[in-house]
Coordinates of C-alpha atoms and ligand atoms in Angstrom, one line a residue:
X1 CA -20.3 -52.9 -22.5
X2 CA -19.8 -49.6 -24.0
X3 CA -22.5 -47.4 -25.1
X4 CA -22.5 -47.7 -29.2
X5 CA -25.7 -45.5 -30.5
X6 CA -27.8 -48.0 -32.7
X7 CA -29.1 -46.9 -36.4
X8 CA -32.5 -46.5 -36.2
X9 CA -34.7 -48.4 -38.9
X10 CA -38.1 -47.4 -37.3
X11 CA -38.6 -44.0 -35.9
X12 CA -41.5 -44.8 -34.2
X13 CA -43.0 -43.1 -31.1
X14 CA -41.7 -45.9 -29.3
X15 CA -38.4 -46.7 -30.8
X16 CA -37.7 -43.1 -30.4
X17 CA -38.1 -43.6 -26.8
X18 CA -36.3 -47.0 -26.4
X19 CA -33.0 -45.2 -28.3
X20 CA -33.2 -41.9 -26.1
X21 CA -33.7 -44.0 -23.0
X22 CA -31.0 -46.5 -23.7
X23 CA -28.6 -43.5 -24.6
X24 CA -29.4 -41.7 -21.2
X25 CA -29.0 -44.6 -19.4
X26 CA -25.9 -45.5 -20.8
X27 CA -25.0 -41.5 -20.1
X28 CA -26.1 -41.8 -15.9
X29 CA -23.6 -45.0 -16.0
X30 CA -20.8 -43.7 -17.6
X31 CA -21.3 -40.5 -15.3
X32 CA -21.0 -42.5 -12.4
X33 CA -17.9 -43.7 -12.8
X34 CA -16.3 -40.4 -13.0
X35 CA -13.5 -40.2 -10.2
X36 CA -11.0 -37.9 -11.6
X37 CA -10.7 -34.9 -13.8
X38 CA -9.4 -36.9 -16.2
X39 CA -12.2 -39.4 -16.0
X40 CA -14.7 -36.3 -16.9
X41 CA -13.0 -34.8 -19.3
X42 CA -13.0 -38.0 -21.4
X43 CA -16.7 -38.2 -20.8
X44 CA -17.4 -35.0 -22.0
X45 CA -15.6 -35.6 -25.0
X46 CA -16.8 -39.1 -25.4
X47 CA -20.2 -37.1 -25.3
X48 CA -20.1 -33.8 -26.5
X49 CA -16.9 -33.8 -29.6
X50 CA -17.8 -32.4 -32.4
X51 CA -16.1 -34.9 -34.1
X52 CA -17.3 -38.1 -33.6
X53 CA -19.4 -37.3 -30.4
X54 CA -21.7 -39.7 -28.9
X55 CA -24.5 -36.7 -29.7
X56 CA -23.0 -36.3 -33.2
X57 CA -23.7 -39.3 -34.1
X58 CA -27.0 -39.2 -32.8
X59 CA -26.7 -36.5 -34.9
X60 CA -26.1 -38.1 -37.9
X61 CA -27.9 -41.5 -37.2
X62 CA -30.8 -40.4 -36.1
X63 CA -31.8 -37.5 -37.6
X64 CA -29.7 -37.0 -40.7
X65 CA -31.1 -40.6 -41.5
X66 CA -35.1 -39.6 -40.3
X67 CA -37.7 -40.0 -42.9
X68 CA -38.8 -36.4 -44.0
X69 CA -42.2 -35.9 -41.6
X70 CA -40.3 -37.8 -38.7
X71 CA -37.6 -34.6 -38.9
X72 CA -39.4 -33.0 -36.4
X73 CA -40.6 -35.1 -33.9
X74 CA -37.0 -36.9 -33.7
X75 CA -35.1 -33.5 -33.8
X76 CA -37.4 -32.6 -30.5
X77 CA -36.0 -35.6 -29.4
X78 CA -32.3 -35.4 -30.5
X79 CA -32.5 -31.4 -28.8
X80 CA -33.9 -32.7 -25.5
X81 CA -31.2 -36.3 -25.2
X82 CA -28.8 -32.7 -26.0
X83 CA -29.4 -30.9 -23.2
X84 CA -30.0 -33.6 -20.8
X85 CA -26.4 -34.6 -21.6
X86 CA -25.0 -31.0 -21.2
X87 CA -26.4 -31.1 -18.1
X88 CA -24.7 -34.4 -17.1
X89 CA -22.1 -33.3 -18.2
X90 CA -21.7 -30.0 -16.0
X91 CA -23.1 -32.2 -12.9
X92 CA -20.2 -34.7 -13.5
X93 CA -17.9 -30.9 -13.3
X94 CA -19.3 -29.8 -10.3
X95 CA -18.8 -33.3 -8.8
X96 CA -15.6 -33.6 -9.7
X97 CA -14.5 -29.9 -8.4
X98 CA -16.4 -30.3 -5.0
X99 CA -14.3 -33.7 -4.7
X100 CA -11.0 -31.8 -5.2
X101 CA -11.6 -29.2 -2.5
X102 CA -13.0 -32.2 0.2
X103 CA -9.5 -33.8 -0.3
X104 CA -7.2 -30.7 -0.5
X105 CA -9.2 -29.6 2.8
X106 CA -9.0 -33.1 3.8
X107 CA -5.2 -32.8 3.5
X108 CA -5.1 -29.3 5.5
X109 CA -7.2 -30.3 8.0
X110 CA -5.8 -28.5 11.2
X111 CA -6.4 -30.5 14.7
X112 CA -7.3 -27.7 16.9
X113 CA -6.6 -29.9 20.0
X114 CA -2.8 -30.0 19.3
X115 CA -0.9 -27.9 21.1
X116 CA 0.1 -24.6 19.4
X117 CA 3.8 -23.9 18.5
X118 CA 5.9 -22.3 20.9
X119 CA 7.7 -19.5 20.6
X120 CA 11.1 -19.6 22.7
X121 CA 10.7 -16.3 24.8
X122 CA 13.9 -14.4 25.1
X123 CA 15.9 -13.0 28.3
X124 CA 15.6 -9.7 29.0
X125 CA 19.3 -8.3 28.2
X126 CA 21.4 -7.2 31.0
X127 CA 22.3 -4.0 29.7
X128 CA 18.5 -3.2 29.5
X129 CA 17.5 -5.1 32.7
X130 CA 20.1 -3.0 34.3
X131 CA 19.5 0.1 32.8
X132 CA 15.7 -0.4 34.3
X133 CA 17.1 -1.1 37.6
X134 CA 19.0 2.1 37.8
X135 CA 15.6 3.8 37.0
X136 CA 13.4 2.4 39.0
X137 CA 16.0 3.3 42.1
X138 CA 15.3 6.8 40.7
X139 CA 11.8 6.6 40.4
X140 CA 10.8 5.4 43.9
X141 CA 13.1 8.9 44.6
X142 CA 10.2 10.9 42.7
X143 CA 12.4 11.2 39.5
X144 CA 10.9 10.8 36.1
X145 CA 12.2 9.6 33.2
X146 CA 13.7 11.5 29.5
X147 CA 14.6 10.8 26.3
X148 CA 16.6 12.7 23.7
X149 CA 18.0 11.7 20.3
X150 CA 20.9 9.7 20.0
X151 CA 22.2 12.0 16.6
X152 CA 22.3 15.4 18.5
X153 CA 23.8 19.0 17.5
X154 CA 27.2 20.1 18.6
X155 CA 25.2 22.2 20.6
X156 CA 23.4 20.2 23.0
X157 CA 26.1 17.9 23.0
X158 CA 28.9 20.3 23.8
X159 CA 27.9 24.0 23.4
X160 CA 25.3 24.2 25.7
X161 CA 27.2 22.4 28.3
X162 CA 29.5 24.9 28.8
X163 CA 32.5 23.3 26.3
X164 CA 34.4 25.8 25.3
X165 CA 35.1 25.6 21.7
X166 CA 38.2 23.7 21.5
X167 CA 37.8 21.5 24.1
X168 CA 39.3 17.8 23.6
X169 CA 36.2 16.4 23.8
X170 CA 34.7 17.9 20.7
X171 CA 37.6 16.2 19.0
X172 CA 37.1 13.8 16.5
X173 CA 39.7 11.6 18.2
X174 CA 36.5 10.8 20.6
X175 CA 32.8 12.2 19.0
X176 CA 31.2 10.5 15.5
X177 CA 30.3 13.4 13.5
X178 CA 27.8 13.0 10.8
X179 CA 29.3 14.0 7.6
X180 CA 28.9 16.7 5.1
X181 CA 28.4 19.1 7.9
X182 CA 31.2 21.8 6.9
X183 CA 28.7 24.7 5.4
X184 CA 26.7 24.6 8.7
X185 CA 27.7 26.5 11.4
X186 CA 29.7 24.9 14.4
X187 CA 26.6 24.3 16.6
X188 CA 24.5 23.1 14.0
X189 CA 26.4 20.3 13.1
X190 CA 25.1 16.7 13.2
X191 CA 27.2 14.5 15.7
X192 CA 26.4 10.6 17.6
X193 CA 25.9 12.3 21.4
X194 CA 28.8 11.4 22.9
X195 CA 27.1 11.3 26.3
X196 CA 23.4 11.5 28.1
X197 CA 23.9 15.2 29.2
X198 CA 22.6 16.7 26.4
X199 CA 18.8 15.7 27.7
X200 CA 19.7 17.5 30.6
X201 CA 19.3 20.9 28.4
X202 CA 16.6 19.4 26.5
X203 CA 15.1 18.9 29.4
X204 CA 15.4 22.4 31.3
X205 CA 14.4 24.0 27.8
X206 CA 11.2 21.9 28.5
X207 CA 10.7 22.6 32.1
X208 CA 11.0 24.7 34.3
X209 CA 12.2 23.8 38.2
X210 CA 11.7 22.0 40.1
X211 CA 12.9 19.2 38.2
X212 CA 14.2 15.8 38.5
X213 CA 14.9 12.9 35.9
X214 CA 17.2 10.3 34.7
X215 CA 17.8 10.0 31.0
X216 CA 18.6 6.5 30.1
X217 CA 20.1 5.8 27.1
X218 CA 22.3 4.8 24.0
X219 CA 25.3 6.7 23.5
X220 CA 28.5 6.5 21.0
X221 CA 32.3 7.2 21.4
X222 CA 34.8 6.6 18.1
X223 CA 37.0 3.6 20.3
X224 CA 38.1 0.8 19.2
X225 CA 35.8 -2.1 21.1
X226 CA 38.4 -4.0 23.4
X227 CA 37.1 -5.6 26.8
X228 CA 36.5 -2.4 28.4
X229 CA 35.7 -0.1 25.4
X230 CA 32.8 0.2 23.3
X231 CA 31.7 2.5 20.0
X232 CA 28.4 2.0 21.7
X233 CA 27.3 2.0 25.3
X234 CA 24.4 3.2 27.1
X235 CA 24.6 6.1 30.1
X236 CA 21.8 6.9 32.9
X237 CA 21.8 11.1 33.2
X238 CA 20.2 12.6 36.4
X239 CA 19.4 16.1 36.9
X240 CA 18.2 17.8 39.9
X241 CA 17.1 21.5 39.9
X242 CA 15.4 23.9 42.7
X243 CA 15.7 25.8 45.5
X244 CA 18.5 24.8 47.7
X245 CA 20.1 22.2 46.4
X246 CA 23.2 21.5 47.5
X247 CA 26.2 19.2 47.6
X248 CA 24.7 17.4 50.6
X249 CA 21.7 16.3 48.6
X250 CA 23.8 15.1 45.6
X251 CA 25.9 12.8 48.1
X252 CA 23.1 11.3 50.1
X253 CA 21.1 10.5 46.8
X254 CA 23.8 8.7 45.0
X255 CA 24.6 7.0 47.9
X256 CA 20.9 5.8 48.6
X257 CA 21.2 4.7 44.8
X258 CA 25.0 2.7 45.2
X259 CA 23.5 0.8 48.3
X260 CA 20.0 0.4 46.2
X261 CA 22.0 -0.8 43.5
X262 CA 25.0 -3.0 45.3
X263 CA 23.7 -3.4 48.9
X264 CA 23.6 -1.9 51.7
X265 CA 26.9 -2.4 52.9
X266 CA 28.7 -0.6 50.1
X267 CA 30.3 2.9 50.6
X268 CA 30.7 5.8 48.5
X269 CA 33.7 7.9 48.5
X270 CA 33.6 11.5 46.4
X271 CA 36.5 13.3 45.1
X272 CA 37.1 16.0 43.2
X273 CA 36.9 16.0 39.0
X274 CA 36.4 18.0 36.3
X275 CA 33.1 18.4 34.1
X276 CA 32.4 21.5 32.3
X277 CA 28.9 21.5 32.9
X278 CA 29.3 21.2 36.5
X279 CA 31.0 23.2 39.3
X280 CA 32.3 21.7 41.4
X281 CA 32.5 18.3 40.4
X282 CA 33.5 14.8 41.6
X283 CA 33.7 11.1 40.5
X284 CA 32.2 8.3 42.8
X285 CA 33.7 5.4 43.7
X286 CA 31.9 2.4 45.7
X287 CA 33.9 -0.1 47.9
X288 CA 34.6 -2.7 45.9
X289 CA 31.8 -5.2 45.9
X290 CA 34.2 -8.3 45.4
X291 CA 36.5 -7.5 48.3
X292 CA 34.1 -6.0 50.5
X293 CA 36.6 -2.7 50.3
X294 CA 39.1 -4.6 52.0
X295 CA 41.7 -4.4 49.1
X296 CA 42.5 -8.8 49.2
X297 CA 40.8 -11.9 48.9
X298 CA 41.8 -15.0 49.8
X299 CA 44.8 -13.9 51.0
X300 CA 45.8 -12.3 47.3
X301 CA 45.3 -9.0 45.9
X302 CA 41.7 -8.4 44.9
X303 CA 41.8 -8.2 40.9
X304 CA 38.8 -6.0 40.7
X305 CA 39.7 -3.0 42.4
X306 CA 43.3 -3.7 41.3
X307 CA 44.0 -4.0 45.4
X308 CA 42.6 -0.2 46.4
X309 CA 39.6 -1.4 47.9
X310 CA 37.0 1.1 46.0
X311 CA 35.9 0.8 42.2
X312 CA 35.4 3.7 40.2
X313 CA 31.9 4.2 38.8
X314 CA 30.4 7.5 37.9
X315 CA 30.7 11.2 37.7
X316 CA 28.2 14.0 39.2
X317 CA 28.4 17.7 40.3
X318 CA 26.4 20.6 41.1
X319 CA 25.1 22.1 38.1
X320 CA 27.6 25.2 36.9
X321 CA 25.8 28.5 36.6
X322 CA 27.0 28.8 33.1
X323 CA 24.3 25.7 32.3
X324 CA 21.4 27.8 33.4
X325 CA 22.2 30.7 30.9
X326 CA 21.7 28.2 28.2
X327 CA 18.4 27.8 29.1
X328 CA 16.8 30.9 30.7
X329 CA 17.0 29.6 34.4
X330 CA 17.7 32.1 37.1
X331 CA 21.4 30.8 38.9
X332 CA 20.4 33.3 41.6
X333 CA 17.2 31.5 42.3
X334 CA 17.9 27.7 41.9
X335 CA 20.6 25.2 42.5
X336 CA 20.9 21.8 41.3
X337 CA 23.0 18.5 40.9
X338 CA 23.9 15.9 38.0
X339 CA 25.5 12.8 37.2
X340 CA 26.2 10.3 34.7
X341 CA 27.0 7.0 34.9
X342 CA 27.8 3.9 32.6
X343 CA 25.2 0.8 32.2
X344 CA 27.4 -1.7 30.9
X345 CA 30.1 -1.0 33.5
X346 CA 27.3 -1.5 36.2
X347 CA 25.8 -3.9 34.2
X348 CA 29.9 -6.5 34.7
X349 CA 29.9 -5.3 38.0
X350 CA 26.7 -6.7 38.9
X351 CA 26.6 -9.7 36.9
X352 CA 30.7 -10.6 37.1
X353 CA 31.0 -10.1 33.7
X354 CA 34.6 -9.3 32.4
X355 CA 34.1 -8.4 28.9
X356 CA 32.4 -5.3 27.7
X357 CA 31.7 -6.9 23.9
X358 CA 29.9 -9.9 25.4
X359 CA 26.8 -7.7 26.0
X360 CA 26.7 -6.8 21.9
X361 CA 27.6 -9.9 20.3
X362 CA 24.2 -11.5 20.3
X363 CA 24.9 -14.9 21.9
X364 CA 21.7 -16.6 22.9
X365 CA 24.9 -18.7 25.3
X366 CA 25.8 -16.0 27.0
X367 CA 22.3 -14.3 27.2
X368 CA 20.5 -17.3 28.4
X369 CA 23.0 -17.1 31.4
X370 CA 21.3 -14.9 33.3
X371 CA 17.2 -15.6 32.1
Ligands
DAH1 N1 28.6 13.1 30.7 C1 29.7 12.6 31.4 C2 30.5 11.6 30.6 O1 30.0 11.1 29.6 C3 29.3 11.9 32.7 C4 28.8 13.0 33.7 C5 29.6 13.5 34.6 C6 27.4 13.4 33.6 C7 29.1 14.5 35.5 C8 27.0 14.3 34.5 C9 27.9 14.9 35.4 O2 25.7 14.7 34.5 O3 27.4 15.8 36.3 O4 31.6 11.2 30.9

């Protein structure tokens, strides 16, 4: 039965207490049953309005009603039963809050024993895995590693290579050119490196000989992407300066590096080019790795080397002496080599890939191929 506060006809000692300890009673009951926010706010209202209040009534029952030297001793009372409930009250709060937080962490309880979640790792990408093959080859040679910027000036990309000013290259038919370059002057002007070879003068402006690194790295070309074209690729530079360097040297390294790269049964086969930065210069062709250099397969032309027996692949020289002006090195004192060659056409060599785009398009399909 609901708590009702009685009038009080005797305000006795003892009915005083009788009243106050019914009312508290009826309070510790009635705070017991408190499950829910809800459930406390009602209590506290059922307790503590101002209107209509279980203490406002006690209010107005009790003490309004007392006789005139009871006022005291009963409003001693009626202040005491007051705080007693305010402090019910607040207990009933904290009960209530502490409840809300056991069941939300209830709720987010995390099992530590479950396994975690597992990240799918990715593949290495060929072009990269590649690119770190070529390297290392170099390394074990004693070759360390460079790195320029991919948005070079015209003059590490051209001028200092010994371009001369209106080579084709430097045409916009072939080089990305950063625009709003017109009020700087021709060498100043911002471009995508069109090629690796511009950390080869980065690098002898750094150094001085002997020196010998690769330079791996992204470069761009304004084609049109096809199967065998790409606006961006990646190149591998090498550069070789000293004392007595000579042609010799450049062959036997890049041939180590084919036969590190292909196996040992593939040949290399140099003949002459053209590079301005080098003099003399020569592109290198491997036997064809499908064919085995023979030309046909299975009794039909071989595809790959379109029946000649060797594949095309990269393109070196001996450093011209016009180079070392462009970076205070002393053409009477040292000698060196360089080449350049492509990773992704390594890269579909290797892995018998027959579409250049393949390695930029991002599918995990084609990717996980080769994990
Ligand atoms: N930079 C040339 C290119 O992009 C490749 C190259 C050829 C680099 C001969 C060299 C070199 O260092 O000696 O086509």
């Amino acid at each position: 039965m609901a708590y009702t506060v009685p009038k009080l006809k005797d305000f006795s000692q003892a009915a005083l207490d009788k009243a106050v300890d019914q009312a508290e009673s009826a309070l510790k009951d009635e705070s017991a049953e408190i499950r829910s926010e809800a459930d406390w706010k009602a209590f506290r209202d059922r307790w503590m309005a101002r209107k209509n209040g279980v203490l406002t009534q006690i209010n107005d029952l009790w003490l309004k009603s007392a006789p005139k030297e009871g006022k005291r001793a009963v409003g001693q009372r009626v202040n005491e039963l007051k705080q007693f409930v305010e402090q019910e009250v607040s207990k009933a709060r904290e009960f209530v809050d502490g409840a809300a937080t056991a069941l939300r962490a209830g709720s987010e309880q995390i099992d530590i024993t479950l396994p975690g979640i597992r990240r799918r790792l990715g593949a290495e990408h060929q072009v990269i895995k590649t690119m770190n093959e070529i390297v290392s080859v170099f390394r074990n040679l004693g070759y360390s590693v460079e790195e320029g910027p991919e948005i070079d000036t015209d003059y590490y990309n051209f001028e200092a290579l010994n371009f001369p000013p209106n080579h084709p290259a430097r045409d916009t038919q072939d080089t990305l050119f950063v625009a709003g370059q017109e009020s700087k002057p021709l060498r100043d002007r911002l471009l995508l490196r069109t090629h690796t070879s511009p950390v080869q003068i980065r690098t002898m402006e750094k150094m001085k000989p002997p020196v010998r690194v690769v330079c791996p790295g992204k470069v761009h070309r304004n084609d049109a992407p096809d199967a065998t074209h790409s606006p961006i690729f990646h190149q591998i530079e090498g550069l070789a300066v000293d004392t007595n360097i000579t042609l010799c040297d450049l062959k036997g390294t890049l041939d180590h590096a084919m036969k590190a790269l292909f196996g040992s049964e593939v040949k290399t086969r140099f003949f002459p080019s053209f590079f301005p930065f080098t003099e003399p210069s020569a592109d290198v062709s491997i036997s064809c790795i499908f064919c085995g250099g023979k030309g046909y397969r299975d009794g039909s032309r071989c595809p790959n080397c379109k029946a000649s027996g060797w594949i095309e692949l990269l393109g070196c020289g001996m450093v011209d002496p016009n180079v070392y002006g462009f970076v205070d090195y002393d053409p009477k004192k040292v000698s060196g080599f360089a080449f350049g060659m492509g990773v992704e056409r390594i890269a579909i060599l290797k892995y018998g890939v027959d579409d250049i785009q393949l390695f930029f398009q991002g599918d995990v399909r084609f990717l996980e191929q080769f994990g």
